[in-house]
Tab-separated table of C-alpha atoms and ligand atoms in Angstrom:
chain	number	residue	atom	x	y	z
A	232	MET	CA	-12.814	94.353	56.077
A	233	SER	CA	-11.802	97.729	57.399
A	234	GLN	CA	-8.197	97.449	56.252
A	235	LEU	CA	-6.985	97.440	59.792
A	236	ARG	CA	-5.015	94.783	61.456
A	237	GLU	CA	-5.392	93.805	65.043
A	238	GLU	CA	-2.587	93.782	67.477
A	239	CYS	CA	-1.753	90.496	69.128
A	240	GLY	CA	-3.269	87.914	71.419
A	241	VAL	CA	-1.746	86.342	74.516
A	242	PHE	CA	-2.600	83.167	76.379
A	243	GLY	CA	-1.224	81.538	79.536
A	244	VAL	CA	-1.818	78.319	81.486
A	245	PHE	CA	-1.013	77.419	85.107
A	246	SER	CA	-1.935	73.865	86.036
A	247	PRO	CA	-1.602	72.242	89.474
A	248	GLN	CA	-0.437	69.050	87.792
A	249	LYS	CA	1.541	68.102	84.735
A	250	GLN	CA	-0.616	67.808	81.664
A	251	ASP	CA	-0.743	68.499	77.949
A	252	VAL	CA	-0.627	72.283	78.400
A	253	ALA	CA	0.594	72.812	74.817
A	254	SER	CA	-2.759	71.621	73.470
A	255	LEU	CA	-4.623	73.987	75.796
A	256	VAL	CA	-2.556	76.883	74.442
A	257	TYR	CA	-3.115	75.666	70.894
A	258	TYR	CA	-6.899	75.849	71.321
A	259	GLY	CA	-6.620	79.207	73.047
A	260	LEU	CA	-4.472	80.682	70.284
A	261	PHE	CA	-6.823	79.264	67.695
A	262	ALA	CA	-9.654	81.236	69.356
A	263	LEU	CA	-7.460	84.357	69.334
A	264	GLN	CA	-6.346	83.977	65.719
A	265	HIS	CA	-8.356	87.052	64.679
A	266	ARG	CA	-5.919	89.168	66.736
A	267	GLY	CA	-2.904	88.205	64.667
A	268	GLN	CA	-2.205	85.966	61.705
A	269	GLU	CA	1.452	86.623	60.947
A	270	SER	CA	3.157	84.388	63.477
A	271	CYS	CA	2.495	82.383	66.611
A	272	GLY	CA	4.359	80.539	69.308
A	273	ILE	CA	4.097	78.412	72.428
A	274	VAL	CA	6.519	77.944	75.334
A	275	VAL	CA	5.919	75.047	77.728
A	276	ASN	CA	7.432	74.952	81.208
A	277	ASP	CA	8.267	71.432	82.348
A	278	ASP	CA	9.713	71.655	85.872
A	279	GLY	CA	11.705	74.732	84.954
A	280	LEU	CA	12.808	73.457	81.545
A	281	PHE	CA	11.370	75.566	78.742
A	282	HIS	CA	10.402	73.988	75.425
A	283	ASP	CA	9.349	76.406	72.716
A	284	TYR	CA	8.278	76.517	69.117
A	285	LYS	CA	7.296	79.523	67.038
A	286	ASP	CA	7.099	80.438	63.404
A	287	THR	CA	5.368	82.647	60.877
A	288	GLY	CA	1.920	81.504	59.797
A	289	LEU	CA	-1.481	80.613	61.180
A	290	VAL	CA	-1.822	78.508	64.337
A	291	GLN	CA	-3.145	75.482	62.474
A	292	ASP	CA	-0.266	75.614	59.975
A	293	VAL	CA	2.558	76.282	62.420
A	294	PHE	CA	1.547	73.655	64.995
A	295	THR	CA	1.226	70.196	63.536
A	296	SER	CA	0.514	67.347	65.949
A	297	ASP	CA	4.235	66.488	65.763
A	298	HIS	CA	5.181	69.979	66.895
A	299	LEU	CA	2.740	69.811	69.779
A	300	LYS	CA	4.163	66.439	70.820
A	301	LEU	CA	7.669	67.893	70.803
A	302	LEU	CA	6.593	70.565	73.282
A	303	GLU	CA	5.823	67.805	75.776
A	304	GLU	CA	3.788	68.053	78.921
A	305	GLY	CA	4.252	70.642	81.620
A	306	ASN	CA	2.389	72.558	84.275
A	307	MET	CA	2.691	75.992	82.700
A	308	ALA	CA	2.727	77.463	79.231
A	309	VAL	CA	2.406	80.774	77.435
A	310	GLY	CA	1.395	81.462	73.837
A	311	HIS	CA	1.071	84.308	71.413
A	312	VAL	CA	-0.459	85.199	68.058
A	313	ARG	CA	1.077	88.189	66.375
A	314	TYR	CA	0.370	90.849	63.905
A	315	GLY	CA	3.404	93.110	63.903
A	316	THR	CA	2.376	96.718	64.361
A	317	THR	CA	5.998	97.404	65.211
A	318	GLY	CA	8.835	95.152	64.220
A	319	SER	CA	8.890	93.475	60.858
A	320	ASN	CA	7.054	90.317	59.934
A	321	GLU	CA	9.960	87.971	60.494
A	322	ARG	CA	10.296	84.728	62.381
A	323	SER	CA	12.737	86.440	64.737
A	324	ASN	CA	9.936	88.754	65.861
A	325	ALA	CA	7.573	85.879	66.668
A	326	GLN	CA	6.689	85.521	70.336
A	327	PRO	CA	6.831	84.446	73.136
A	328	ILE	CA	10.380	85.635	73.780
A	329	VAL	CA	12.491	83.382	76.001
A	330	VAL	CA	15.248	85.012	78.058
A	331	ASN	CA	17.918	83.319	80.145
A	332	HIS	CA	19.140	85.731	82.793
A	333	HIS	CA	21.318	85.929	85.873
A	334	LYS	CA	18.624	84.529	88.168
A	335	GLY	CA	16.918	82.031	85.901
A	336	ARG	CA	14.782	82.287	82.834
A	337	MET	CA	11.618	83.924	81.662
A	338	ALA	CA	9.178	83.671	78.737
A	339	LEU	CA	7.158	86.716	77.794
A	340	ALA	CA	4.301	87.443	75.387
A	341	HIS	CA	2.947	90.934	74.786
A	342	ASN	CA	-0.078	92.644	73.263
A	343	GLY	CA	0.143	96.408	72.638
A	344	ASN	CA	2.775	99.024	71.839
A	345	LEU	CA	4.901	101.146	74.124
A	346	VAL	CA	5.030	104.889	73.529
A	347	ASN	CA	8.577	105.180	74.902
A	348	ALA	CA	10.129	102.048	73.380
A	349	TYR	CA	12.469	104.092	71.221
A	350	GLN	CA	13.980	106.043	74.122
A	351	ILE	CA	14.353	102.922	76.287
A	352	ARG	CA	15.926	100.961	73.481
A	353	GLN	CA	18.314	103.771	72.647
A	354	SER	CA	19.528	104.086	76.213
A	355	LEU	CA	19.894	100.290	76.527
A	356	GLU	CA	21.888	100.183	73.297
A	357	GLU	CA	24.125	102.947	74.602
A	358	GLU	CA	24.795	100.727	77.627
A	359	GLY	CA	25.887	97.969	75.277
A	360	CYS	CA	22.699	95.892	75.034
A	361	ILE	CA	22.287	94.012	71.785
A	362	PHE	CA	18.805	93.484	70.387
A	363	HIS	CA	17.901	90.489	68.269
A	364	THR	CA	14.451	91.675	67.185
A	365	THR	CA	12.743	94.949	66.322
A	366	SER	CA	9.751	94.446	68.586
A	367	ASP	CA	8.725	96.346	71.716
A	368	THR	CA	8.516	93.000	73.473
A	369	GLU	CA	12.274	92.616	73.539
A	370	VAL	CA	12.523	96.101	75.067
A	371	ILE	CA	10.104	95.032	77.823
A	372	SER	CA	12.018	91.812	78.432
A	373	TYR	CA	15.304	93.755	78.763
A	374	VAL	CA	13.764	96.146	81.285
A	375	ILE	CA	12.304	93.285	83.352
A	376	THR	CA	15.569	91.325	83.191
A	377	LYS	CA	17.600	94.324	84.349
A	378	ASN	CA	15.217	94.859	87.246
A	379	ARG	CA	15.235	91.154	88.071
A	380	VAL	CA	18.918	91.354	88.979
A	381	LYS	CA	18.149	93.754	91.824
A	382	SER	CA	14.756	92.274	92.844
A	383	SER	CA	13.879	89.430	95.148
A	384	SER	CA	11.168	88.080	92.818
A	385	ILE	CA	10.051	88.198	89.215
A	386	GLU	CA	6.848	90.031	90.180
A	387	GLU	CA	8.887	92.708	91.939
A	388	ALA	CA	10.959	93.095	88.764
A	389	VAL	CA	7.762	93.405	86.707
A	390	SER	CA	6.404	95.983	89.154
A	391	LEU	CA	9.586	98.075	88.947
A	392	SER	CA	9.528	97.830	85.161
A	393	MET	CA	6.031	99.330	85.065
A	394	ASN	CA	7.591	102.600	86.270
A	395	THR	CA	9.751	102.658	83.129
A	396	ILE	CA	7.664	101.290	80.291
A	397	ASP	CA	4.723	103.401	79.165
A	398	GLY	CA	1.896	102.778	76.724
A	399	ALA	CA	-0.206	99.730	75.997
A	400	TYR	CA	0.832	96.340	77.259
A	401	SER	CA	-1.039	93.256	78.325
A	402	LEU	CA	1.574	90.665	79.214
A	403	VAL	CA	1.868	87.058	80.212
A	404	VAL	CA	5.216	86.309	81.848
A	405	MET	CA	6.368	82.845	82.856
A	406	SER	CA	9.237	82.033	85.224
A	407	PRO	CA	10.230	78.494	86.217
A	408	SER	CA	7.659	78.570	89.064
A	409	LYS	CA	5.181	81.381	88.315
A	410	LEU	CA	2.767	82.579	85.703
A	411	ILE	CA	2.220	86.338	85.814
A	412	ALA	CA	-0.467	88.386	84.055
A	413	VAL	CA	0.046	92.148	83.736
A	414	ARG	CA	-2.076	94.948	82.324
A	415	ASP	CA	-0.739	98.470	81.842
A	416	LYS	CA	-2.004	101.151	84.199
A	417	ARG	CA	-4.514	102.487	81.660
A	418	GLY	CA	-5.688	99.060	80.489
A	419	TYR	CA	-5.591	99.727	76.746
A	420	ARG	CA	-5.706	96.066	75.750
A	421	PRO	CA	-7.988	93.475	77.331
A	422	LEU	CA	-6.756	90.683	79.601
A	423	CYS	CA	-8.742	88.294	81.764
A	424	TYR	CA	-8.449	84.989	83.573
A	425	GLY	CA	-10.564	81.981	84.360
A	426	ILE	CA	-10.378	78.437	85.683
A	427	THR	CA	-11.145	74.985	84.293
A	428	ASP	CA	-12.871	72.122	86.109
A	429	ASP	CA	-9.494	70.597	87.028
A	430	GLU	CA	-8.442	73.928	88.587
A	431	THR	CA	-6.100	74.983	85.809
A	432	TYR	CA	-5.847	78.767	85.583
A	433	ILE	CA	-6.100	80.309	82.142
A	434	VAL	CA	-5.079	83.865	81.210
A	435	ALA	CA	-6.241	85.212	77.848
A	436	SER	CA	-6.626	88.388	75.842
A	437	GLU	CA	-10.326	87.680	75.348
A	438	THR	CA	-13.018	85.634	77.048
A	439	CYS	CA	-13.678	83.694	73.818
A	440	ALA	CA	-10.303	81.987	74.381
A	441	LEU	CA	-11.352	80.967	77.912
A	442	ASP	CA	-14.503	79.465	76.413
A	443	SER	CA	-12.453	77.531	73.857
A	444	VAL	CA	-10.748	75.491	76.597
A	445	GLY	CA	-13.798	75.181	78.839
A	446	ALA	CA	-12.537	77.683	81.412
A	447	LYS	CA	-14.973	79.642	83.530
A	448	PHE	CA	-14.380	83.391	83.474
A	449	ILE	CA	-13.247	84.711	86.869
A	450	ARG	CA	-12.487	88.360	86.169
A	451	GLU	CA	-10.547	90.925	84.161
A	452	ILE	CA	-7.001	91.794	85.127
A	453	GLU	CA	-7.485	95.410	86.254
A	454	PRO	CA	-5.553	98.283	84.687
A	455	GLY	CA	-2.195	98.458	86.494
A	456	GLU	CA	-2.654	95.072	88.164
A	457	ILE	CA	-0.179	92.202	88.370
A	458	VAL	CA	-1.709	88.775	89.052
A	459	VAL	CA	0.668	86.002	90.117
A	460	PHE	CA	-0.270	82.326	89.777
A	461	THR	CA	1.806	79.868	91.831
A	462	LYS	CA	1.263	76.469	93.420
A	463	ASP	CA	0.284	78.398	96.585
A	464	GLY	CA	-2.599	80.187	94.857
A	465	VAL	CA	-3.374	83.474	93.149
A	466	ARG	CA	-2.023	86.826	94.367
A	467	SER	CA	-2.968	90.284	93.136
A	468	ILE	CA	-0.611	93.271	93.286
A	469	LYS	CA	-2.281	96.623	92.686
A	470	GLU	CA	-0.740	99.264	94.894
A	471	HIS	CA	2.566	99.568	93.101
A	472	CYS	CA	2.082	102.033	90.291
A	473	LYS	CA	0.394	105.387	89.936
A	474	LYS	CA	-3.322	105.130	89.234
A	475	GLU	CA	-4.490	106.534	85.914
A	476	LYS	CA	-7.877	106.952	84.337
A	477	PRO	CA	-8.703	103.779	82.346
A	478	GLN	CA	-8.163	104.027	78.589
A	479	ILE	CA	-9.673	100.812	77.286
A	480	CYS	CA	-9.507	100.808	73.491
A	481	ILE	CA	-12.999	101.586	72.229
A	482	PHE	CA	-12.111	100.037	68.892
A	483	GLU	CA	-11.825	96.624	70.549
A	484	TYR	CA	-15.621	96.757	70.762
A	485	ILE	CA	-16.135	98.056	67.260
A	486	TYR	CA	-13.720	95.842	65.370
A	487	PHE	CA	-10.794	94.081	67.012
A	488	ALA	CA	-12.386	91.702	69.490
A	489	ARG	CA	-14.543	88.726	68.662
A	490	PRO	CA	-18.281	89.372	69.084
A	491	ASP	CA	-18.614	86.464	71.518
A	492	SER	CA	-16.101	88.064	73.880
A	493	VAL	CA	-16.962	90.194	76.897
A	494	ILE	CA	-14.519	92.993	77.728
A	495	ASP	CA	-14.696	94.730	81.084
A	496	GLY	CA	-18.225	93.495	81.588
A	497	ILE	CA	-19.499	94.602	78.189
A	498	SER	CA	-20.535	92.116	75.501
A	499	VAL	CA	-18.787	92.991	72.244
A	500	HIS	CA	-21.797	91.756	70.255
A	501	GLU	CA	-24.188	93.956	72.242
A	502	ALA	CA	-21.885	96.979	71.912
A	503	ARG	CA	-21.835	96.539	68.135
A	504	LYS	CA	-25.595	96.170	68.026
A	505	ARG	CA	-25.952	99.396	70.010
A	506	ALA	CA	-23.675	101.111	67.473
A	507	GLY	CA	-26.165	100.033	64.794
A	508	VAL	CA	-29.066	101.358	66.853
A	509	CYS	CA	-27.290	104.721	67.210
A	510	LEU	CA	-26.585	104.808	63.473
A	511	ALA	CA	-30.270	104.215	62.713
A	512	LEU	CA	-31.259	107.068	65.028
A	513	GLU	CA	-28.616	109.433	63.651
A	514	HIS	CA	-29.007	108.544	59.969
A	515	PRO	CA	-32.599	107.425	59.258
A	516	THR	CA	-32.751	106.302	55.631
A	517	ASP	CA	-35.502	104.901	53.418
A	518	ALA	CA	-34.418	101.476	52.189
A	519	ASP	CA	-35.610	97.914	51.571
A	520	VAL	CA	-32.913	95.877	53.288
A	521	VAL	CA	-30.048	96.269	55.769
A	522	ILE	CA	-26.946	94.168	55.239
A	523	GLY	CA	-23.628	94.044	57.087
A	524	VAL	CA	-20.082	93.543	55.854
A	525	PRO	CA	-18.814	90.251	57.340
A	526	ASP	CA	-17.769	89.746	60.011
A	527	SER	CA	-17.538	92.825	62.179
A	528	GLY	CA	-20.283	94.806	60.404
A	529	LEU	CA	-22.964	92.151	60.922
A	530	ASP	CA	-23.862	92.920	64.542
A	531	ALA	CA	-24.215	96.661	63.866
A	532	ALA	CA	-26.351	95.878	60.800
A	533	LEU	CA	-28.666	93.839	63.023
A	534	GLY	CA	-28.918	96.779	65.434
A	535	TYR	CA	-29.687	99.177	62.575
A	536	SER	CA	-32.374	96.834	61.269
A	537	GLN	CA	-34.014	96.337	64.666
A	538	GLN	CA	-34.100	100.070	65.377
A	539	SER	CA	-35.264	101.145	61.915
A	540	GLY	CA	-37.701	98.288	61.233
A	541	ILE	CA	-36.049	97.726	57.832
A	542	PRO	CA	-35.561	93.963	57.247
A	543	TYR	CA	-32.128	92.479	57.886
A	544	GLY	CA	-30.668	90.431	55.054
A	545	ILE	CA	-27.575	88.372	54.349
A	546	GLY	CA	-25.858	90.356	51.627
A	547	PHE	CA	-22.509	88.618	51.391
A	548	ILE	CA	-21.148	85.122	51.584
A	549	LYS	CA	-17.655	85.096	52.958
A	550	ASN	CA	-15.100	82.574	51.824
A	551	LYS	CA	-13.810	81.271	55.135
A	552	TYR	CA	-10.758	79.609	53.672
A	553	ILE	CA	-8.872	82.703	52.661
A	554	ALA	CA	-6.338	84.412	54.846
A	555	ARG	CA	-6.948	87.981	55.902
A	556	THR	CA	-7.224	90.487	53.068
A	557	PHE	CA	-4.397	92.596	54.337
A	558	ILE	CA	-1.660	90.034	54.192
A	559	SER	CA	-1.461	90.822	50.473
A	560	PRO	CA	1.801	92.541	49.677
A	561	GLY	CA	0.403	94.865	47.034
A	562	GLN	CA	-2.715	96.884	46.397
A	563	LYS	CA	-3.708	94.922	43.306
A	564	SER	CA	-3.679	91.535	44.957
A	565	ARG	CA	-5.416	93.059	47.979
A	566	GLU	CA	-8.297	94.161	45.737
A	567	ASN	CA	-8.464	90.765	44.078
A	568	LYS	CA	-8.627	89.154	47.463
A	569	VAL	CA	-11.599	91.322	48.464
A	570	ARG	CA	-13.494	89.867	45.509
A	571	ILE	CA	-12.472	86.327	46.302
A	572	LYS	CA	-13.290	86.771	49.939
A	573	LEU	CA	-16.762	88.286	49.643
A	574	ASN	CA	-19.411	87.355	47.152
A	575	VAL	CA	-22.705	89.213	46.932
A	576	LEU	CA	-25.967	87.316	47.423
A	577	SER	CA	-27.794	88.952	44.564
A	578	SER	CA	-31.182	87.568	45.651
A	579	THR	CA	-30.904	89.795	48.748
A	580	VAL	CA	-29.964	93.017	46.974
A	581	LYS	CA	-31.263	92.846	43.386
A	582	GLY	CA	-33.702	95.657	42.693
A	583	LYS	CA	-33.438	96.851	46.301
A	584	ARG	CA	-32.404	99.998	48.120
A	585	VAL	CA	-29.635	98.691	50.344
A	586	ILE	CA	-28.216	99.967	53.632
A	587	LEU	CA	-24.704	98.618	53.937
A	588	VAL	CA	-23.226	98.668	57.461
A	589	ASP	CA	-19.477	98.272	57.976
A	590	ASP	CA	-17.484	98.506	61.189
A	591	SER	CA	-15.460	101.484	59.966
A	592	ILE	CA	-13.932	103.136	56.919
A	593	VAL	CA	-10.146	103.476	56.824
A	594	ARG	CA	-8.742	104.113	53.363
A	595	GLY	CA	-12.077	103.774	51.609
A	596	THR	CA	-10.783	101.447	48.884
A	597	THR	CA	-12.553	98.374	50.281
A	598	SER	CA	-15.820	100.292	50.713
A	599	ALA	CA	-15.665	101.490	47.088
A	600	ARG	CA	-15.158	97.952	45.815
A	601	ILE	CA	-18.009	96.540	47.906
A	602	VAL	CA	-20.406	99.289	46.794
A	603	LYS	CA	-19.476	98.504	43.192
A	604	GLN	CA	-20.088	94.795	43.766
A	605	LEU	CA	-23.552	95.563	45.173
A	606	ARG	CA	-24.462	97.744	42.204
A	607	GLU	CA	-23.239	95.077	39.779
A	608	ALA	CA	-25.506	92.615	41.616
A	609	GLY	CA	-28.514	94.864	40.962
A	610	ALA	CA	-28.842	97.091	44.053
A	611	THR	CA	-30.681	100.254	43.019
A	612	GLU	CA	-29.306	102.373	45.874
A	613	VAL	CA	-26.438	101.783	48.309
A	614	HIS	CA	-26.355	103.769	51.551
A	615	VAL	CA	-23.164	103.182	53.512
A	616	MET	CA	-23.121	103.381	57.326
A	617	SER	CA	-19.913	103.249	59.346
A	618	ALA	CA	-20.287	101.905	62.895
A	619	ALA	CA	-17.283	104.012	63.907
A	620	PRO	CA	-16.696	107.760	63.662
A	621	PRO	CA	-14.215	108.976	61.012
A	622	PHE	CA	-10.584	108.105	61.721
A	623	ILE	CA	-8.722	111.370	62.014
A	624	ALA	CA	-5.544	110.375	63.841
A	625	PRO	CA	-3.117	107.469	64.216
A	626	CYS	CA	-3.042	104.879	66.983
A	627	TYR	CA	0.107	104.417	69.079
A	628	TYR	CA	-1.155	101.533	71.183
A	629	GLY	CA	-0.727	98.423	69.103
A	630	THR	CA	-2.871	98.748	65.999
A	631	ASP	CA	-2.067	99.947	62.530
A	632	VAL	CA	-4.467	102.883	62.402
A	633	ASP	CA	-1.690	104.648	60.599
A	634	SER	CA	-0.524	108.061	59.536
A	635	LYS	CA	-3.017	110.715	58.499
A	636	GLU	CA	-2.207	110.503	54.785
A	637	ASN	CA	-3.691	106.994	54.722
A	638	LEU	CA	-6.907	107.871	56.513
A	639	ILE	CA	-9.520	108.923	54.004
A	640	ALA	CA	-11.371	111.081	56.557
A	641	CYS	CA	-8.230	113.195	57.003
A	642	ARG	CA	-8.095	114.067	53.340
A	643	TYR	CA	-11.707	114.431	52.274
A	644	SER	CA	-15.019	115.726	53.588
A	645	ILE	CA	-17.862	113.272	54.195
A	646	SER	CA	-19.582	114.272	50.966
A	647	GLU	CA	-16.314	113.796	49.051
A	648	ILE	CA	-15.864	110.341	50.625
A	649	LYS	CA	-19.436	109.480	49.621
A	650	GLU	CA	-18.522	110.332	46.033
A	651	LYS	CA	-15.234	108.448	46.174
A	652	ILE	CA	-16.810	105.212	47.401
A	653	GLY	CA	-19.771	105.603	45.040
A	654	ALA	CA	-22.479	105.558	47.718
A	655	ASP	CA	-25.878	107.255	47.502
A	656	SER	CA	-25.433	108.439	51.068
A	657	LEU	CA	-22.867	108.005	53.815
A	658	GLY	CA	-23.345	108.115	57.578
A	659	TYR	CA	-20.725	107.818	60.311
A	660	LEU	CA	-21.416	107.061	63.953
A	661	ASN	CA	-21.375	110.319	65.872
A	662	ILE	CA	-18.386	110.652	68.187
A	663	ASP	CA	-20.756	111.425	71.091
A	664	SER	CA	-22.529	108.097	70.528
A	665	LEU	CA	-19.435	106.099	71.462
A	666	LYS	CA	-20.437	106.412	75.110
A	667	ASN	CA	-23.859	104.968	74.277
A	668	ILE	CA	-22.441	101.816	72.737
A	669	ILE	CA	-20.497	101.124	75.917
A	670	CYS	CA	-23.314	101.779	78.448
A	671	HIS	CA	-21.128	101.065	81.436
A	672	LYS	CA	-20.072	102.735	84.660
A	673	ASN	CA	-16.580	103.141	83.176
A	674	ALA	CA	-17.990	104.912	80.138
A	675	THR	CA	-15.541	107.788	80.433
A	676	GLY	CA	-12.556	105.512	80.756
A	677	PHE	CA	-12.039	104.656	77.125
A	678	CYS	CA	-9.417	105.601	74.572
A	679	LYS	CA	-10.908	107.272	71.497
A	680	GLY	CA	-7.602	108.713	70.274
A	681	CYS	CA	-7.901	107.710	66.619
A	682	PHE	CA	-11.301	109.483	66.453
A	683	THR	CA	-10.347	112.597	68.422
A	684	GLY	CA	-6.566	113.023	68.118
A	685	GLU	CA	-6.399	113.249	71.929
A	686	TYR	CA	-4.253	110.789	73.817
A	687	ALA	CA	-3.676	110.035	77.493
A	688	THR	CA	0.045	109.406	77.032
A	689	GLN	CA	2.902	111.214	75.410
A	690	ILE	CA	2.928	110.739	71.660
A	691	PRO	CA	6.025	108.757	70.695
A	692	GLU	CA	8.620	111.034	69.119
A	693	LYS	CA	9.720	108.037	67.055
A	694	THR	CA	8.114	104.684	66.591
A	695	ASN	CA	9.835	101.472	65.681
A	696	LYS	CA	7.975	101.674	62.408
A	697	ASP	CA	9.830	104.856	61.537
A	698	ARG	CA	13.126	103.524	62.630
A	699	PHE	CA	13.336	100.002	61.350
A	700	GLU	CA	11.187	99.539	58.362
A	701	LYS	CA	8.912	101.032	55.809
A	702	LYS	CA	5.551	101.933	57.146
A	703	ILE	CA	3.003	99.207	56.750
A	704	SER	CA	0.897	101.629	54.785
A	705	GLU	CA	3.631	102.106	52.222
A	706	LYS	CA	3.390	98.485	51.140
B	192	SF4	S1	-6.168	105.210	69.335
B	192	SF4	FE1	-8.025	104.116	68.574
B	192	SF4	S2	-7.373	102.030	68.055
B	192	SF4	FE2	-5.742	102.970	69.311
B	192	SF4	S3	-6.178	102.341	71.413
B	192	SF4	FE3	-7.169	104.324	71.130
B	192	SF4	S4	-9.268	103.819	70.396
B	192	SF4	FE4	-8.010	101.961	70.190
């Protein structure tokens, strides 16, 4: 409900024998649907022949049983769910991308955004390259393909390409004989792999997708690592690119990832609960009940309740059959959808002083509407708690935390925001508490750019958003 859209989700399968790999990818993408609802696709590798299908829409709508049958059996497959943070929401931008090149073919699916996509694309266009999409993924596939011509293997081409592309990218790449998983050298976006009982390797953006196909988690792909799956086994390549301090997106824990996922050894659910605990310590408030905004505010609300001793209540019933709020093309229908999507349980809030915990506050419009709904249902006080610090800067790594003019915390003080959303009080998670929600040996290795305005990479001089289309926020 924070008016943010996730990036994308990737999934890959390497099986020692031919099987219905398309169905495995289907279940995996279904588990990753929260990471992107605009389009999805699957490419199956059947002895070097690639069969693919992709379209705009949700996984369950795009892939009927007939479509899955058409993909046929194989021993490898890659899949993707997309929300386009760069590149427009068109079928042509759906992934995975399939490329036929001088030495064979390749399918590629990508989660993240490059910070130098514009420069790379410009120089490729000047060399005569023609692009069919507006996504960063096509830029990556061009760079890998160019390097493939002068490399002895696809993994060598990927390794060389990592010296050129910069920013956030978790990739699954499939050649006729190999499945390759790649995470950028700072590890912005999650990527892990596991194995099923019949020794099929699964690569996925989140562990919840491994669970969905019965795969046992093996480990994360490390920042900067290339993992190659072949019939001869699994090979890791790490010593090929300059080491950088990890920059795992802290907002994966707060909002993007599913609470039943574990990222870099940290349970997303537990991290969110700890955010609630920190909020309770930082903003103690007299109240009768603590409620969370479904879904990503619920865990933090539980943490707030446990720390404060104020009872936890179910304040909203969410209509599960509605697509994400933010697919609405206009503000008016977006607001209507908020109402349709969330209904207040008045028995929880009527006559009560309510603490309302949300994962974050972006534009503030959703918070204002929810506060109003609670008051209309009889809440006597509404105290809003954000489980994230104020957004003060954009994200360049594959999310739509957008330009400053759309971030309410860039335009107003906290007391002004409190007034605007109609709350009795407003508390944000302290920026210093972010390290407490992670509680991990890598606690300094996280990106907090949208909360601090400090980034570990160059800031893109131009983004694809600027170049090819209206900003998402201008819709
Ligand atoms: S800028 Fe914010 S949303 Fe983007 S990667 Fe960093 S922490 Fe995540």
